[in-house]
PDB file of C-alpha atoms in Angstrom:
ATOM      1  CA  UNK A   1      -8.028  13.172  -6.129  1.00  0.00           C
ATOM      2  CA  UNK A   2     -11.481  11.683  -5.379  1.00  0.00           C
ATOM      3  CA  UNK A   3     -13.176  15.017  -5.692  1.00  0.00           C
ATOM      4  CA  UNK A   4     -11.653  15.659  -9.037  1.00  0.00           C
ATOM      5  CA  UNK A   5     -12.527  12.118 -10.213  1.00  0.00           C
ATOM      6  CA  UNK A   6     -16.128  12.544  -9.061  1.00  0.00           C
ATOM      7  CA  UNK A   7     -16.443  15.855 -11.004  1.00  0.00           C
ATOM      8  CA  UNK A   8     -15.061  14.271 -14.180  1.00  0.00           C
ATOM      9  CA  UNK A   9     -17.652  11.377 -13.754  1.00  0.00           C
ATOM     10  CA  UNK A  10     -20.871  12.595 -12.114  1.00  0.00           C
ATOM     11  CA  UNK A  11     -22.808   9.786 -13.744  1.00  0.00           C
ATOM     12  CA  UNK A  12     -20.438   7.041 -12.483  1.00  0.00           C
ATOM     13  CA  UNK A  13     -20.208   7.682  -8.750  1.00  0.00           C
ATOM     14  CA  UNK A  14     -21.782   4.329  -7.870  1.00  0.00           C
ATOM     15  CA  UNK A  15     -19.099   2.543  -9.910  1.00  0.00           C
ATOM     16  CA  UNK A  16     -16.127   4.608  -8.503  1.00  0.00           C
ATOM     17  CA  UNK A  17     -17.087   5.035  -4.937  1.00  0.00           C
ATOM     18  CA  UNK A  18     -17.728   2.481  -2.085  1.00  0.00           C
ATOM     19  CA  UNK A  19     -21.325   2.055  -0.649  1.00  0.00           C
ATOM     20  CA  UNK A  20     -21.092   0.228   2.617  1.00  0.00           C
ATOM     21  CA  UNK A  21     -23.552  -2.227   4.061  1.00  0.00           C
ATOM     22  CA  UNK A  22     -25.607   0.464   5.781  1.00  0.00           C
ATOM     23  CA  UNK A  23     -26.232   2.139   2.296  1.00  0.00           C
ATOM     24  CA  UNK A  24     -23.867   5.123   2.830  1.00  0.00           C
ATOM     25  CA  UNK A  25     -21.871   6.166  -0.385  1.00  0.00           C
ATOM     26  CA  UNK A  26     -18.336   7.118   0.476  1.00  0.00           C
ATOM     27  CA  UNK A  27     -18.136  10.108  -1.748  1.00  0.00           C
ATOM     28  CA  UNK A  28     -17.982  13.731  -0.665  1.00  0.00           C
ATOM     29  CA  UNK A  29     -17.231  16.649  -2.956  1.00  0.00           C
ATOM     30  CA  UNK A  30     -15.783  18.826  -0.015  1.00  0.00           C
ATOM     31  CA  UNK A  31     -14.053  16.556   2.471  1.00  0.00           C
ATOM     32  CA  UNK A  32     -11.299  14.172   1.317  1.00  0.00           C
ATOM     33  CA  UNK A  33     -11.692  11.875   4.336  1.00  0.00           C
ATOM     34  CA  UNK A  34     -15.277  10.981   3.494  1.00  0.00           C
ATOM     35  CA  UNK A  35     -14.295   9.407   0.112  1.00  0.00           C
ATOM     36  CA  UNK A  36     -13.304   5.731  -0.554  1.00  0.00           C
ATOM     37  CA  UNK A  37     -12.851   4.047  -3.941  1.00  0.00           C
ATOM     38  CA  UNK A  38     -14.773   0.774  -4.500  1.00  0.00           C
ATOM     39  CA  UNK A  39     -11.869  -1.561  -5.217  1.00  0.00           C
ATOM     40  CA  UNK A  40     -14.309  -4.592  -5.233  1.00  0.00           C
ATOM     41  CA  UNK A  41     -15.853  -3.205  -8.420  1.00  0.00           C
ATOM     42  CA  UNK A  42     -13.818  -3.972 -11.737  1.00  0.00           C
ATOM     43  CA  UNK A  43     -15.807  -1.239 -13.409  1.00  0.00           C
ATOM     44  CA  UNK A  44     -13.583   1.236 -11.548  1.00  0.00           C
ATOM     45  CA  UNK A  45     -10.581  -0.377 -13.266  1.00  0.00           C
ATOM     46  CA  UNK A  46     -12.282   0.201 -16.678  1.00  0.00           C
ATOM     47  CA  UNK A  47     -12.893   3.887 -15.811  1.00  0.00           C
ATOM     48  CA  UNK A  48      -9.351   4.508 -14.832  1.00  0.00           C
ATOM     49  CA  UNK A  49      -8.027   2.816 -17.946  1.00  0.00           C
ATOM     50  CA  UNK A  50     -10.320   4.806 -20.187  1.00  0.00           C
ATOM     51  CA  UNK A  51      -9.183   8.047 -18.264  1.00  0.00           C
ATOM     52  CA  UNK A  52      -5.525   7.168 -18.957  1.00  0.00           C
ATOM     53  CA  UNK A  53      -6.314   6.405 -22.649  1.00  0.00           C
ATOM     54  CA  UNK A  54      -8.069   9.730 -23.173  1.00  0.00           C
ATOM     55  CA  UNK A  55      -4.952  11.484 -21.508  1.00  0.00           C
ATOM     56  CA  UNK A  56      -2.564   9.825 -23.974  1.00  0.00           C
ATOM     57  CA  UNK A  57      -4.767  10.124 -26.976  1.00  0.00           C
ATOM     58  CA  UNK A  58      -5.111  13.846 -26.358  1.00  0.00           C
ATOM     59  CA  UNK A  59      -1.563  14.498 -25.546  1.00  0.00           C
ATOM     60  CA  UNK A  60      -2.454  15.412 -21.934  1.00  0.00           C
ATOM     61  CA  UNK A  61      -5.137  17.965 -23.078  1.00  0.00           C
ATOM     62  CA  UNK A  62      -8.128  15.732 -22.186  1.00  0.00           C
ATOM     63  CA  UNK A  63      -7.234  15.329 -18.406  1.00  0.00           C
ATOM     64  CA  UNK A  64      -8.447  16.058 -14.946  1.00  0.00           C
ATOM     65  CA  UNK A  65      -4.986  15.398 -13.527  1.00  0.00           C
ATOM     66  CA  UNK A  66      -2.756  18.199 -12.159  1.00  0.00           C
ATOM     67  CA  UNK A  67       0.692  18.578 -13.429  1.00  0.00           C
ATOM     68  CA  UNK A  68       2.254  16.722 -10.635  1.00  0.00           C
ATOM     69  CA  UNK A  69       0.081  13.539 -10.486  1.00  0.00           C
ATOM     70  CA  UNK A  70      -0.504  13.268 -14.236  1.00  0.00           C
ATOM     71  CA  UNK A  71       0.464  10.030 -16.095  1.00  0.00           C
ATOM     72  CA  UNK A  72       3.927  10.277 -17.643  1.00  0.00           C
ATOM     73  CA  UNK A  73       5.559   8.748 -20.717  1.00  0.00           C
ATOM     74  CA  UNK A  74       6.642   5.744 -18.330  1.00  0.00           C
ATOM     75  CA  UNK A  75       4.137   5.532 -15.503  1.00  0.00           C
ATOM     76  CA  UNK A  76       0.507   5.366 -14.706  1.00  0.00           C
ATOM     77  CA  UNK A  77      -0.724   4.892 -11.123  1.00  0.00           C
ATOM     78  CA  UNK A  78      -3.572   4.288  -8.671  1.00  0.00           C
ATOM     79  CA  UNK A  79      -3.915   5.133  -5.062  1.00  0.00           C
ATOM     80  CA  UNK A  80      -6.767   4.704  -2.608  1.00  0.00           C
ATOM     81  CA  UNK A  81      -8.261   7.456  -0.550  1.00  0.00           C
ATOM     82  CA  UNK A  82      -6.406   7.703   2.875  1.00  0.00           C
ATOM     83  CA  UNK A  83      -9.155   6.436   4.978  1.00  0.00           C
ATOM     84  CA  UNK A  84      -8.463   2.916   6.287  1.00  0.00           C
ATOM     85  CA  UNK A  85     -11.981   1.501   5.960  1.00  0.00           C
ATOM     86  CA  UNK A  86     -12.800  -2.192   6.317  1.00  0.00           C
ATOM     87  CA  UNK A  87     -15.231  -2.953   3.537  1.00  0.00           C
ATOM     88  CA  UNK A  88     -18.430  -4.731   4.740  1.00  0.00           C
ATOM     89  CA  UNK A  89     -20.528  -5.540   1.698  1.00  0.00           C
ATOM     90  CA  UNK A  90     -21.216  -9.180   0.814  1.00  0.00           C
ATOM     91  CA  UNK A  91     -18.821  -8.827  -2.160  1.00  0.00           C
ATOM     92  CA  UNK A  92     -16.037  -7.611   0.152  1.00  0.00           C
ATOM     93  CA  UNK A  93     -16.691 -10.239   2.784  1.00  0.00           C
ATOM     94  CA  UNK A  94     -16.424 -12.897   0.122  1.00  0.00           C
ATOM     95  CA  UNK A  95     -12.568 -12.545   0.223  1.00  0.00           C
ATOM     96  CA  UNK A  96     -10.592 -14.148   2.976  1.00  0.00           C
ATOM     97  CA  UNK A  97      -9.390 -11.800   5.491  1.00  0.00           C
ATOM     98  CA  UNK A  98      -6.892 -12.068   8.465  1.00  0.00           C
ATOM     99  CA  UNK A  99      -8.969 -10.167  11.052  1.00  0.00           C
ATOM    100  CA  UNK A 100      -6.329 -10.652  13.745  1.00  0.00           C
ATOM    101  CA  UNK A 101      -3.607  -8.830  11.712  1.00  0.00           C
ATOM    102  CA  UNK A 102      -4.776  -5.098  11.010  1.00  0.00           C
ATOM    103  CA  UNK A 103      -2.328  -4.720   8.122  1.00  0.00           C
ATOM    104  CA  UNK A 104      -3.711  -7.824   6.449  1.00  0.00           C
ATOM    105  CA  UNK A 105      -7.471  -7.491   6.642  1.00  0.00           C
ATOM    106  CA  UNK A 106      -7.952  -5.886   3.144  1.00  0.00           C
ATOM    107  CA  UNK A 107      -5.068  -7.410   1.409  1.00  0.00           C
ATOM    108  CA  UNK A 108      -6.847  -9.989  -0.569  1.00  0.00           C
ATOM    109  CA  UNK A 109      -9.327  -7.291  -1.848  1.00  0.00           C
ATOM    110  CA  UNK A 110      -6.794  -5.007  -2.970  1.00  0.00           C
ATOM    111  CA  UNK A 111      -4.594  -7.706  -4.334  1.00  0.00           C
ATOM    112  CA  UNK A 112      -7.297  -8.872  -6.697  1.00  0.00           C
ATOM    113  CA  UNK A 113      -8.087  -5.274  -7.780  1.00  0.00           C
ATOM    114  CA  UNK A 114      -4.434  -4.687  -8.421  1.00  0.00           C
ATOM    115  CA  UNK A 115      -4.271  -7.881 -10.416  1.00  0.00           C
ATOM    116  CA  UNK A 116      -7.152  -6.863 -12.514  1.00  0.00           C
ATOM    117  CA  UNK A 117      -6.110  -3.304 -12.944  1.00  0.00           C
ATOM    118  CA  UNK A 118      -2.642  -4.499 -13.914  1.00  0.00           C
ATOM    119  CA  UNK A 119      -3.933  -6.895 -16.502  1.00  0.00           C
ATOM    120  CA  UNK A 120      -6.112  -4.229 -18.052  1.00  0.00           C
ATOM    121  CA  UNK A 121      -3.275  -1.712 -18.082  1.00  0.00           C
ATOM    122  CA  UNK A 122      -0.737  -4.089 -19.654  1.00  0.00           C
ATOM    123  CA  UNK A 123      -3.209  -4.714 -22.454  1.00  0.00           C
ATOM    124  CA  UNK A 124      -4.066  -0.998 -23.035  1.00  0.00           C
ATOM    125  CA  UNK A 125      -0.615   0.400 -22.308  1.00  0.00           C
ATOM    126  CA  UNK A 126       2.116  -2.281 -22.744  1.00  0.00           C
ATOM    127  CA  UNK A 127       4.996   0.133 -22.544  1.00  0.00           C
ATOM    128  CA  UNK A 128       3.880   1.759 -19.271  1.00  0.00           C
ATOM    129  CA  UNK A 129       4.550   0.674 -15.689  1.00  0.00           C
ATOM    130  CA  UNK A 130       1.512   0.757 -13.269  1.00  0.00           C
ATOM    131  CA  UNK A 131       2.498   2.013  -9.819  1.00  0.00           C
ATOM    132  CA  UNK A 132       0.469   0.759  -6.763  1.00  0.00           C
ATOM    133  CA  UNK A 133       0.834   0.938  -3.137  1.00  0.00           C
ATOM    134  CA  UNK A 134       0.780  -1.443  -0.044  1.00  0.00           C
ATOM    135  CA  UNK A 135      -0.573   0.531   2.682  1.00  0.00           C
ATOM    136  CA  UNK A 136      -2.646   0.667   5.886  1.00  0.00           C
ATOM    137  CA  UNK A 137      -4.856  -2.516   6.200  1.00  0.00           C
ATOM    138  CA  UNK A 138      -3.687  -3.803   2.847  1.00  0.00           C
ATOM    139  CA  UNK A 139       0.073  -3.590   3.644  1.00  0.00           C
ATOM    140  CA  UNK A 140       0.898  -7.373   3.338  1.00  0.00           C
ATOM    141  CA  UNK A 141       0.778  -9.307   0.126  1.00  0.00           C
ATOM    142  CA  UNK A 142      -2.312 -11.326  -0.694  1.00  0.00           C
ATOM    143  CA  UNK A 143      -2.329 -15.074  -0.827  1.00  0.00           C
ATOM    144  CA  UNK A 144      -5.038 -15.993  -3.159  1.00  0.00           C
ATOM    145  CA  UNK A 145      -2.687 -15.827  -6.214  1.00  0.00           C
ATOM    146  CA  UNK A 146       1.116 -15.938  -6.599  1.00  0.00           C
ATOM    147  CA  UNK A 147       1.983 -13.191  -9.154  1.00  0.00           C
ATOM    148  CA  UNK A 148       1.016  -9.667 -10.236  1.00  0.00           C
ATOM    149  CA  UNK A 149       1.281  -8.662 -13.792  1.00  0.00           C
ATOM    150  CA  UNK A 150       4.702  -7.822 -15.133  1.00  0.00           C
ATOM    151  CA  UNK A 151       3.890  -4.233 -15.586  1.00  0.00           C
ATOM    152  CA  UNK A 152       3.098  -3.606 -11.719  1.00  0.00           C
ATOM    153  CA  UNK A 153       5.678  -1.669  -9.624  1.00  0.00           C
ATOM    154  CA  UNK A 154       4.714  -1.865  -5.857  1.00  0.00           C
ATOM    155  CA  UNK A 155       5.630   0.729  -3.214  1.00  0.00           C
ATOM    156  CA  UNK A 156       5.200  -0.310   0.482  1.00  0.00           C
ATOM    157  CA  UNK A 157       4.356   2.287   3.143  1.00  0.00           C
ATOM    158  CA  UNK A 158       5.939   0.408   6.047  1.00  0.00           C
ATOM    159  CA  UNK A 159       8.340   2.751   7.620  1.00  0.00           C
ATOM    160  CA  UNK A 160      12.140   2.607   7.352  1.00  0.00           C
ATOM    161  CA  UNK A 161      13.484  -0.653   8.859  1.00  0.00           C
ATOM    162  CA  UNK A 162      17.025   0.589   9.060  1.00  0.00           C
ATOM    163  CA  UNK A 163      15.909   3.279  11.557  1.00  0.00           C
ATOM    164  CA  UNK A 164      13.898   1.033  13.848  1.00  0.00           C
ATOM    165  CA  UNK A 165      15.532  -0.301  16.919  1.00  0.00           C
ATOM    166  CA  UNK A 166      13.144  -3.112  17.495  1.00  0.00           C
ATOM    167  CA  UNK A 167      14.529  -6.304  15.935  1.00  0.00           C
ATOM    168  CA  UNK A 168      11.025  -7.846  15.897  1.00  0.00           C
ATOM    169  CA  UNK A 169       9.452  -5.016  14.166  1.00  0.00           C
ATOM    170  CA  UNK A 170      12.342  -4.841  11.595  1.00  0.00           C
ATOM    171  CA  UNK A 171      11.764  -8.577  10.797  1.00  0.00           C
ATOM    172  CA  UNK A 172       7.960  -7.804  10.450  1.00  0.00           C
ATOM    173  CA  UNK A 173       8.762  -5.015   7.850  1.00  0.00           C
ATOM    174  CA  UNK A 174      11.142  -7.304   6.030  1.00  0.00           C
ATOM    175  CA  UNK A 175       8.473  -9.972   5.894  1.00  0.00           C
ATOM    176  CA  UNK A 176       6.071  -7.391   4.177  1.00  0.00           C
ATOM    177  CA  UNK A 177       8.594  -6.763   1.485  1.00  0.00           C
ATOM    178  CA  UNK A 178       9.440 -10.371   1.012  1.00  0.00           C
ATOM    179  CA  UNK A 179       5.702 -11.042   0.657  1.00  0.00           C
ATOM    180  CA  UNK A 180       5.302  -8.561  -2.266  1.00  0.00           C
ATOM    181  CA  UNK A 181       8.696  -9.458  -3.780  1.00  0.00           C
ATOM    182  CA  UNK A 182       7.460 -13.012  -4.279  1.00  0.00           C
ATOM    183  CA  UNK A 183       4.716 -11.489  -6.537  1.00  0.00           C
ATOM    184  CA  UNK A 184       6.978  -9.311  -8.525  1.00  0.00           C
ATOM    185  CA  UNK A 185       8.267 -10.180 -11.953  1.00  0.00           C
ATOM    186  CA  UNK A 186      11.944 -11.259 -12.225  1.00  0.00           C
ATOM    187  CA  UNK A 187      14.407  -8.330 -11.745  1.00  0.00           C
ATOM    188  CA  UNK A 188      11.770  -6.130  -9.952  1.00  0.00           C
ATOM    189  CA  UNK A 189      11.435  -5.494  -6.197  1.00  0.00           C
ATOM    190  CA  UNK A 190       8.881  -3.800  -3.935  1.00  0.00           C
ATOM    191  CA  UNK A 191      10.504  -0.677  -2.818  1.00  0.00           C
ATOM    192  CA  UNK A 192       9.736   1.872   0.069  1.00  0.00           C
ATOM    193  CA  UNK A 193       7.261   4.674  -0.366  1.00  0.00           C
ATOM    194  CA  UNK A 194       9.505   7.484   0.723  1.00  0.00           C
ATOM    195  CA  UNK A 195       7.104  10.438   1.016  1.00  0.00           C
ATOM    196  CA  UNK A 196       8.924  13.567  -0.003  1.00  0.00           C
ATOM    197  CA  UNK A 197      12.398  12.198  -0.117  1.00  0.00           C
ATOM    198  CA  UNK A 198      12.241  11.794  -3.841  1.00  0.00           C
ATOM    199  CA  UNK A 199       9.113  13.749  -4.845  1.00  0.00           C
ATOM    200  CA  UNK A 200       8.624  13.838  -8.523  1.00  0.00           C
ATOM    201  CA  UNK A 201       6.002  13.704 -11.345  1.00  0.00           C
ATOM    202  CA  UNK A 202       5.968   9.950 -11.552  1.00  0.00           C
ATOM    203  CA  UNK A 203       4.243   9.468  -8.113  1.00  0.00           C
ATOM    204  CA  UNK A 204       7.231   9.188  -5.881  1.00  0.00           C
ATOM    205  CA  UNK A 205       9.156   6.579  -7.651  1.00  0.00           C
ATOM    206  CA  UNK A 206      12.484   6.095  -5.882  1.00  0.00           C
TER     207      UNK A 206
END
């Protein structure tokens, strides 16, 4: 929850939230859709790791998470605000992007942040799995590197191929999963984000 995260770190809003090229800081304490995490800033990963550490060190007492979305004995997680922005700062534009494919345009930016967050999480919590999502304009796997850290578990919000009549669309969705599967450690696969089908305290893990 971006509002709760902002309340927990009022002195770190610039590190947590995205400021676009026009100077607007995408942080709002009342309206969810006016928030967007700055996934180009590795300091955001450090803040998250520290928050997870405080949660575990205090046995869950030092925490801003609610009971549903709190870290568990097996899982920690990160999810972007549901906004679909295309980041336009010089740092964001330094990443290659497939502008012709909407579900690809932010994939390299998110892929790099997921790699950095995964490496930091693996070092800090080697017994935990980091759950991340492929979604919106970062639905396809990045191409700048070949593997994510072995502690990463990917969920893809790409619909349900078995229920789609269009063979071309089904093939496209399969391509999305195959792209992420190539980045997964041996024995792990990218799986569907199933919304309320298997709602539980580990962040919708099937």
